[in-house]
Amino acid sequence: MMDMEQEIRVIISGGGTGGHIFPAISIANAIKALRPDAKILFVGALGRMEMQRVPAAGYEIKGLPIRGFYRPLWKPSNIGVAIDYLKSKWQAKTLLRQFQPHVAVGVGGYASAAALGAANSLGIPTLIQEQNSYAGLTNKQLAQKAEKICVAYDGMERFFPADKIIKTGNPVRQALLDATISREDAIRSFGLDPAKKTILLVGGSLGARTINESVLQHLDLVKTSGVQFIWQTGKYYSADISEQLKGRELPNLKVMDFITDMGTAYRAADLVISRAGASSISEFCLIGKPVILVPSPNVAEDHQTKNAQALSTKGAAIYVKDADAPATLLQLAVDTVADAAKLSDLSKNVKLLALPDSADIIAKEVIKLAKA
């Protein structure tokens, strides 16, 4: 057994999207809070957003040349992807031999396939965190050799050995929980009127074409609704949307390509319209925010639809299909935000699904494995 004085070294791997990176950083912060002496090294995919976000949070990261497989899997272009995977696994083994971690943590995404695969072959204990209600391919493969599997939803024995599962929930960005600004001040910070109902539209850090189209096709409704909107378009779409809004007089529509302070944006909103990524859903549960979920159809195993259904069947969210959204989403949102009883029910039901202290619970499991 390792004595308490000896430092612990932890590898954390995964990424590709904010949904994987924010929980990974939350876990690292929780490990550091419990064991300030811990040495933590992240392993990500070169060219992906973790290579910027992780150093910005104060941690070192090494990048691997790993990429995701193209669907369907028999595509000839996957030969190059497979070669990059083998190269990445070899590089990961070298990294692990140098760093000598006591434990490796995978948060999903293809970067963790190589790093945790290498940890398994070197006999380093592993813990994986599955954020979705439908397990990803990488985690399903890594589960056989993992010591512990931390999940956010019930019924995950369908994918993983039941004796390894711990239901911890998904870690979320601490800043969201720490936001103390009042609803009125939050709304004023966006230059809007606290006396009016406010709808926040977010499509993830890159934006969501369908959610954006749902607004653009109904600008007349935006103008006459009596409701105000905070709209994060995503950097990818912002120039085109600015062009389309030229000459439109819409004082109740605040348009931004990216919202840095999401804690304040959530405080301002009476209702949120969002994609159904696991991290976002965990945030809505913890802050008790009424939400309309429009799952992205462009994700592996259609897991966002399954996430949205897991909430909507419990009356904890409203689910709108991506294909139906441009026609129906905006009118539904305007009607919902005017219905105080509906907002109250959504808020109450979504809060019941919250699992607080997730990062802390996972960090304790990581430290236990490191000391074993």
CSV table of N, CA, C and O in Angstrom, one decimal, residues 217-297:
chain,number,residue,atom,x,y,z
A,217,GLN,N,-36.0,31.7,-39.1
A,217,GLN,CA,-37.3,31.5,-39.9
A,217,GLN,C,-38.5,32.2,-39.2
A,217,GLN,O,-39.6,32.2,-39.7
A,218,HIS,N,-38.3,32.7,-37.9
A,218,HIS,CA,-39.4,33.2,-37.2
A,218,HIS,C,-39.1,34.6,-36.6
A,218,HIS,O,-39.5,34.8,-35.4
A,219,LEU,N,-38.4,35.4,-37.3
A,219,LEU,CA,-38.0,36.7,-36.7
A,219,LEU,C,-39.2,37.6,-36.4
A,219,LEU,O,-39.2,38.4,-35.5
A,220,ASP,N,-40.3,37.4,-37.2
A,220,ASP,CA,-41.5,38.2,-36.9
A,220,ASP,C,-42.1,37.8,-35.6
A,220,ASP,O,-42.6,38.7,-34.8
A,221,LEU,N,-42.1,36.5,-35.3
A,221,LEU,CA,-42.6,36.1,-33.9
A,221,LEU,C,-41.7,36.6,-32.8
A,221,LEU,O,-42.2,37.0,-31.8
A,222,VAL,N,-40.3,36.6,-33.1
A,222,VAL,CA,-39.4,37.2,-32.1
A,222,VAL,C,-39.8,38.6,-31.8
A,222,VAL,O,-39.9,39.0,-30.6
A,223,LYS,N,-40.1,39.4,-32.8
A,223,LYS,CA,-40.4,40.8,-32.6
A,223,LYS,C,-41.7,41.0,-31.9
A,223,LYS,O,-41.8,41.9,-31.0
A,224,THR,N,-42.7,40.2,-32.1
A,224,THR,CA,-44.1,40.4,-31.6
A,224,THR,C,-44.4,39.6,-30.3
A,224,THR,O,-45.4,39.7,-29.7
A,225,SER,N,-43.4,38.8,-29.9
A,225,SER,CA,-43.7,37.8,-28.8
A,225,SER,C,-43.9,38.4,-27.4
A,225,SER,O,-44.5,37.7,-26.6
A,226,GLY,N,-43.3,39.6,-27.2
A,226,GLY,CA,-43.3,40.1,-25.9
A,226,GLY,C,-42.3,39.5,-25.0
A,226,GLY,O,-42.2,39.8,-23.8
A,227,VAL,N,-41.5,38.6,-25.5
A,227,VAL,CA,-40.5,37.9,-24.8
A,227,VAL,C,-39.1,38.4,-25.3
A,227,VAL,O,-39.0,38.9,-26.4
A,228,GLN,N,-38.1,38.2,-24.5
A,228,GLN,CA,-36.7,38.6,-25.0
A,228,GLN,C,-35.8,37.4,-25.1
A,228,GLN,O,-36.1,36.4,-24.4
A,229,PHE,N,-34.8,37.4,-25.9
A,229,PHE,CA,-34.0,36.3,-26.3
A,229,PHE,C,-32.5,36.6,-26.2
A,229,PHE,O,-32.1,37.7,-26.6
A,230,ILE,N,-31.8,35.7,-25.5
A,230,ILE,CA,-30.3,35.7,-25.6
A,230,ILE,C,-29.9,34.5,-26.5
A,230,ILE,O,-30.2,33.4,-26.2
A,231,TRP,N,-29.2,34.8,-27.5
A,231,TRP,CA,-29.0,33.8,-28.6
A,231,TRP,C,-27.5,33.6,-28.8
A,231,TRP,O,-26.8,34.5,-29.3
A,232,GLN,N,-27.0,32.5,-28.4
A,232,GLN,CA,-25.6,32.1,-28.7
A,232,GLN,C,-25.6,31.4,-30.0
A,232,GLN,O,-26.0,30.2,-30.1
A,233,THR,N,-25.0,32.0,-31.1
A,233,THR,CA,-25.1,31.4,-32.4
A,233,THR,C,-24.0,30.4,-32.7
A,233,THR,O,-24.1,29.6,-33.6
A,234,GLY,N,-22.9,30.5,-31.9
A,234,GLY,CA,-21.7,29.7,-32.3
A,234,GLY,C,-20.8,30.5,-33.3
A,234,GLY,O,-21.4,31.2,-34.2
A,235,LYS,N,-19.5,30.5,-33.1
A,235,LYS,CA,-18.6,31.3,-33.9
A,235,LYS,C,-18.7,30.9,-35.4
A,235,LYS,O,-18.6,31.8,-36.3
A,236,TYR,N,-19.0,29.7,-35.7
A,236,TYR,CA,-19.0,29.2,-37.0
A,236,TYR,C,-20.1,29.8,-37.9
A,236,TYR,O,-20.0,30.0,-39.0
A,237,TYR,N,-21.2,30.2,-37.2
A,237,TYR,CA,-22.4,30.7,-37.9
A,237,TYR,C,-22.6,32.2,-37.8
A,237,TYR,O,-23.5,32.8,-38.4
A,238,SER,N,-21.7,32.9,-36.9
A,238,SER,CA,-22.1,34.2,-36.5
A,238,SER,C,-22.0,35.3,-37.7
A,238,SER,O,-22.9,36.1,-37.7
A,239,ALA,N,-21.0,35.2,-38.6
A,239,ALA,CA,-20.9,36.1,-39.7
A,239,ALA,C,-22.2,36.1,-40.6
A,239,ALA,O,-22.8,37.1,-40.9
A,240,ASP,N,-22.6,34.9,-40.9
A,240,ASP,CA,-23.7,34.7,-41.8
A,240,ASP,C,-25.0,35.2,-41.1
A,240,ASP,O,-25.8,35.9,-41.8
A,241,ILE,N,-25.2,35.0,-39.8
A,241,ILE,CA,-26.4,35.4,-39.1
A,241,ILE,C,-26.4,36.9,-39.0
A,241,ILE,O,-27.4,37.6,-39.2
A,242,SER,N,-25.2,37.6,-38.7
A,242,SER,CA,-25.2,39.0,-38.7
A,242,SER,C,-25.7,39.6,-40.0
A,242,SER,O,-26.4,40.6,-40.0
A,243,GLU,N,-25.2,39.0,-41.1
A,243,GLU,CA,-25.6,39.4,-42.4
A,243,GLU,C,-27.2,39.4,-42.6
A,243,GLU,O,-27.8,40.3,-43.1
A,244,GLN,N,-27.7,38.2,-42.1
A,244,GLN,CA,-29.2,38.0,-42.3
A,244,GLN,C,-30.0,39.0,-41.4
A,244,GLN,O,-31.2,39.2,-41.6
A,245,LEU,N,-29.4,39.5,-40.3
A,245,LEU,CA,-30.1,40.3,-39.4
A,245,LEU,C,-30.0,41.8,-39.7
A,245,LEU,O,-30.6,42.7,-39.0
A,246,LYS,N,-29.2,42.1,-40.7
A,246,LYS,CA,-28.9,43.5,-41.1
A,246,LYS,C,-30.2,44.2,-41.4
A,246,LYS,O,-31.1,43.8,-42.1
A,247,GLY,N,-30.4,45.4,-40.8
A,247,GLY,CA,-31.5,46.2,-41.0
A,247,GLY,C,-32.8,45.8,-40.3
A,247,GLY,O,-33.8,46.4,-40.4
A,248,ARG,N,-32.7,44.7,-39.5
A,248,ARG,CA,-33.9,44.3,-38.7
A,248,ARG,C,-33.8,45.0,-37.3
A,248,ARG,O,-32.8,45.0,-36.7
A,249,GLU,N,-34.9,45.6,-36.9
A,249,GLU,CA,-35.1,46.3,-35.7
A,249,GLU,C,-35.6,45.3,-34.6
A,249,GLU,O,-36.8,45.0,-34.5
A,250,LEU,N,-34.6,44.7,-33.8
A,250,LEU,CA,-35.0,43.6,-32.9
A,250,LEU,C,-34.4,43.9,-31.5
A,250,LEU,O,-33.4,43.2,-31.1
A,251,PRO,N,-34.9,44.9,-30.8
A,251,PRO,CA,-34.2,45.3,-29.5
A,251,PRO,C,-34.4,44.2,-28.4
A,251,PRO,O,-33.6,44.2,-27.4
A,252,ASN,N,-35.3,43.2,-28.6
A,252,ASN,CA,-35.5,42.2,-27.6
A,252,ASN,C,-34.7,40.9,-27.9
A,252,ASN,O,-34.9,39.9,-27.3
A,253,LEU,N,-33.8,41.0,-28.9
A,253,LEU,CA,-32.9,39.9,-29.3
A,253,LEU,C,-31.4,40.3,-29.1
A,253,LEU,O,-30.9,41.1,-29.8
A,254,LYS,N,-30.8,39.6,-28.1
A,254,LYS,CA,-29.4,39.9,-27.9
A,254,LYS,C,-28.6,38.7,-28.5
A,254,LYS,O,-28.7,37.5,-28.1
A,255,VAL,N,-27.8,39.0,-29.6
A,255,VAL,CA,-27.1,38.0,-30.4
A,255,VAL,C,-25.6,38.0,-30.0
A,255,VAL,O,-25.0,39.0,-30.0
A,256,MET,N,-25.1,36.8,-29.7
A,256,MET,CA,-23.7,36.7,-29.4
A,256,MET,C,-23.1,35.4,-30.0
A,256,MET,O,-23.8,34.4,-30.1
A,257,ASP,N,-21.9,35.5,-30.5
A,257,ASP,CA,-21.3,34.3,-31.1
A,257,ASP,C,-20.9,33.3,-30.0
A,257,ASP,O,-21.1,32.1,-30.2
A,258,PHE,N,-20.5,33.8,-28.8
A,258,PHE,CA,-20.1,32.8,-27.8
A,258,PHE,C,-20.3,33.5,-26.4
A,258,PHE,O,-20.0,34.7,-26.3
A,259,ILE,N,-20.9,32.9,-25.5
A,259,ILE,CA,-21.1,33.4,-24.1
A,259,ILE,C,-20.0,32.9,-23.2
A,259,ILE,O,-20.0,31.6,-23.0
A,260,THR,N,-19.2,33.8,-22.7
A,260,THR,CA,-18.1,33.3,-21.8
A,260,THR,C,-18.6,32.9,-20.4
A,260,THR,O,-18.3,31.9,-19.8
A,261,ASP,N,-19.5,33.8,-19.9
A,261,ASP,CA,-20.0,33.6,-18.5
A,261,ASP,C,-21.4,32.9,-18.6
A,261,ASP,O,-22.4,33.6,-18.5
A,262,MET,N,-21.4,31.6,-18.7
A,262,MET,CA,-22.6,30.8,-18.8
A,262,MET,C,-23.4,30.8,-17.5
A,262,MET,O,-24.6,30.7,-17.5
A,263,GLY,N,-22.7,31.0,-16.4
A,263,GLY,CA,-23.4,31.1,-15.1
A,263,GLY,C,-24.4,32.3,-15.1
A,263,GLY,O,-25.6,32.1,-14.7
A,264,THR,N,-24.0,33.4,-15.6
A,264,THR,CA,-24.9,34.6,-15.6
A,264,THR,C,-26.0,34.4,-16.6
A,264,THR,O,-27.1,34.8,-16.4
A,265,ALA,N,-25.6,33.8,-17.8
A,265,ALA,CA,-26.7,33.5,-18.8
A,265,ALA,C,-27.8,32.6,-18.3
A,265,ALA,O,-29.0,32.9,-18.5
A,266,TYR,N,-27.4,31.6,-17.6
A,266,TYR,CA,-28.4,30.7,-17.0
A,266,TYR,C,-29.3,31.4,-16.0
A,266,TYR,O,-30.5,31.2,-15.9
A,267,ARG,N,-28.6,32.3,-15.2
A,267,ARG,CA,-29.4,33.1,-14.2
A,267,ARG,C,-30.4,34.0,-14.8
A,267,ARG,O,-31.5,34.2,-14.3
A,268,ALA,N,-30.1,34.5,-16.0
A,268,ALA,CA,-31.0,35.5,-16.7
A,268,ALA,C,-32.2,34.7,-17.3
A,268,ALA,O,-33.2,35.3,-17.6
A,269,ALA,N,-32.0,33.4,-17.6
A,269,ALA,CA,-33.0,32.7,-18.4
A,269,ALA,C,-34.1,32.1,-17.6
A,269,ALA,O,-33.9,31.5,-16.6
A,270,ASP,N,-35.4,32.4,-18.1
A,270,ASP,CA,-36.5,31.7,-17.5
A,270,ASP,C,-36.7,30.3,-18.1
A,270,ASP,O,-37.3,29.4,-17.6
A,271,LEU,N,-36.2,30.2,-19.4
A,271,LEU,CA,-36.3,28.9,-20.1
A,271,LEU,C,-35.0,28.9,-21.0
A,271,LEU,O,-34.6,29.9,-21.6
A,272,VAL,N,-34.5,27.6,-21.2
A,272,VAL,CA,-33.3,27.4,-22.0
A,272,VAL,C,-33.7,26.5,-23.2
A,272,VAL,O,-34.5,25.6,-23.0
A,273,ILE,N,-33.2,26.8,-24.4
A,273,ILE,CA,-33.3,25.9,-25.5
A,273,ILE,C,-31.8,25.4,-25.8
A,273,ILE,O,-30.9,26.2,-25.9
A,274,SER,N,-31.6,24.1,-25.8
A,274,SER,CA,-30.3,23.5,-25.9
A,274,SER,C,-30.2,22.2,-26.6
A,274,SER,O,-31.2,21.5,-26.7
A,275,ARG,N,-29.1,21.9,-27.1
A,275,ARG,CA,-28.8,20.5,-27.5
A,275,ARG,C,-28.8,19.6,-26.2
A,275,ARG,O,-28.9,20.1,-25.1
A,276,ALA,N,-28.7,18.3,-26.4
A,276,ALA,CA,-28.9,17.4,-25.3
A,276,ALA,C,-27.6,16.6,-24.9
A,276,ALA,O,-27.7,15.4,-24.6
A,277,GLY,N,-26.5,17.4,-24.9
A,277,GLY,CA,-25.3,16.8,-24.5
A,277,GLY,C,-25.3,16.5,-23.0
A,277,GLY,O,-26.0,17.2,-22.2
A,278,ALA,N,-24.6,15.4,-22.6
A,278,ALA,CA,-24.7,15.0,-21.2
A,278,ALA,C,-24.3,16.1,-20.2
A,278,ALA,O,-24.9,16.2,-19.1
A,279,SER,N,-23.2,16.8,-20.5
A,279,SER,CA,-22.7,17.8,-19.6
A,279,SER,C,-23.8,18.9,-19.4
A,279,SER,O,-24.0,19.3,-18.2
A,280,SER,N,-24.4,19.4,-20.5
A,280,SER,CA,-25.4,20.4,-20.4
A,280,SER,C,-26.6,19.9,-19.5
A,280,SER,O,-27.1,20.7,-18.7
A,281,ILE,N,-27.0,18.7,-19.8
A,281,ILE,CA,-28.1,18.2,-19.0
A,281,ILE,C,-27.8,18.1,-17.5
A,281,ILE,O,-28.7,18.5,-16.7
A,282,SER,N,-26.6,17.7,-17.2
A,282,SER,CA,-26.2,17.7,-15.7
A,282,SER,C,-26.3,19.1,-15.1
A,282,SER,O,-26.7,19.3,-14.0
A,283,GLU,N,-25.9,20.1,-15.9
A,283,GLU,CA,-26.0,21.5,-15.5
A,283,GLU,C,-27.4,21.9,-15.2
A,283,GLU,O,-27.7,22.5,-14.2
A,284,PHE,N,-28.3,21.6,-16.1
A,284,PHE,CA,-29.7,21.9,-16.0
A,284,PHE,C,-30.3,21.3,-14.7
A,284,PHE,O,-31.1,21.9,-14.0
A,285,CYS,N,-29.9,20.0,-14.5
A,285,CYS,CA,-30.4,19.3,-13.3
A,285,CYS,C,-30.0,20.0,-12.0
A,285,CYS,O,-30.8,20.2,-11.1
A,286,LEU,N,-28.7,20.4,-11.9
A,286,LEU,CA,-28.2,20.9,-10.7
A,286,LEU,C,-28.7,22.3,-10.4
A,286,LEU,O,-28.9,22.7,-9.3
A,287,ILE,N,-29.0,23.1,-11.5
A,287,ILE,CA,-29.5,24.5,-11.2
A,287,ILE,C,-31.0,24.5,-11.4
A,287,ILE,O,-31.6,25.6,-11.2
A,288,GLY,N,-31.6,23.4,-11.7
A,288,GLY,CA,-33.1,23.3,-11.8
A,288,GLY,C,-33.7,24.2,-12.8
A,288,GLY,O,-34.7,24.9,-12.6
A,289,LYS,N,-33.1,24.2,-14.0
A,289,LYS,CA,-33.5,25.1,-15.1
A,289,LYS,C,-34.4,24.5,-16.1
A,289,LYS,O,-34.1,23.4,-16.6
A,290,PRO,N,-35.6,25.1,-16.3
A,290,PRO,CA,-36.5,24.5,-17.3
A,290,PRO,C,-35.9,24.6,-18.7
A,290,PRO,O,-35.3,25.6,-19.1
A,291,VAL,N,-36.0,23.5,-19.5
A,291,VAL,CA,-35.3,23.4,-20.7
A,291,VAL,C,-36.1,22.7,-21.8
A,291,VAL,O,-36.8,21.7,-21.5
A,292,ILE,N,-35.9,23.2,-23.0
A,292,ILE,CA,-36.4,22.4,-24.2
A,292,ILE,C,-35.1,21.8,-24.9
A,292,ILE,O,-34.2,22.6,-25.2
A,293,LEU,N,-35.1,20.5,-25.0
A,293,LEU,CA,-33.9,19.8,-25.6
A,293,LEU,C,-34.2,19.5,-27.1
A,293,LEU,O,-35.2,18.9,-27.4
A,294,VAL,N,-33.2,19.9,-27.9
A,294,VAL,CA,-33.3,19.5,-29.3
A,294,VAL,C,-32.0,18.7,-29.6
A,294,VAL,O,-30.9,19.3,-29.9
A,295,PRO,N,-32.1,17.4,-29.5
A,295,PRO,CA,-30.9,16.5,-29.7
A,295,PRO,C,-30.2,16.7,-31.0
A,295,PRO,O,-30.9,16.7,-32.0
A,296,SER,N,-28.9,16.7,-31.0
A,296,SER,CA,-28.2,16.7,-32.3
A,296,SER,C,-28.3,15.3,-32.9
A,296,SER,O,-28.0,14.3,-32.3
A,297,PRO,N,-28.6,15.3,-34.3
A,297,PRO,CA,-28.7,14.0,-34.9
A,297,PRO,C,-27.3,13.5,-35.4
A,297,PRO,O,-27.1,12.4,-35.8
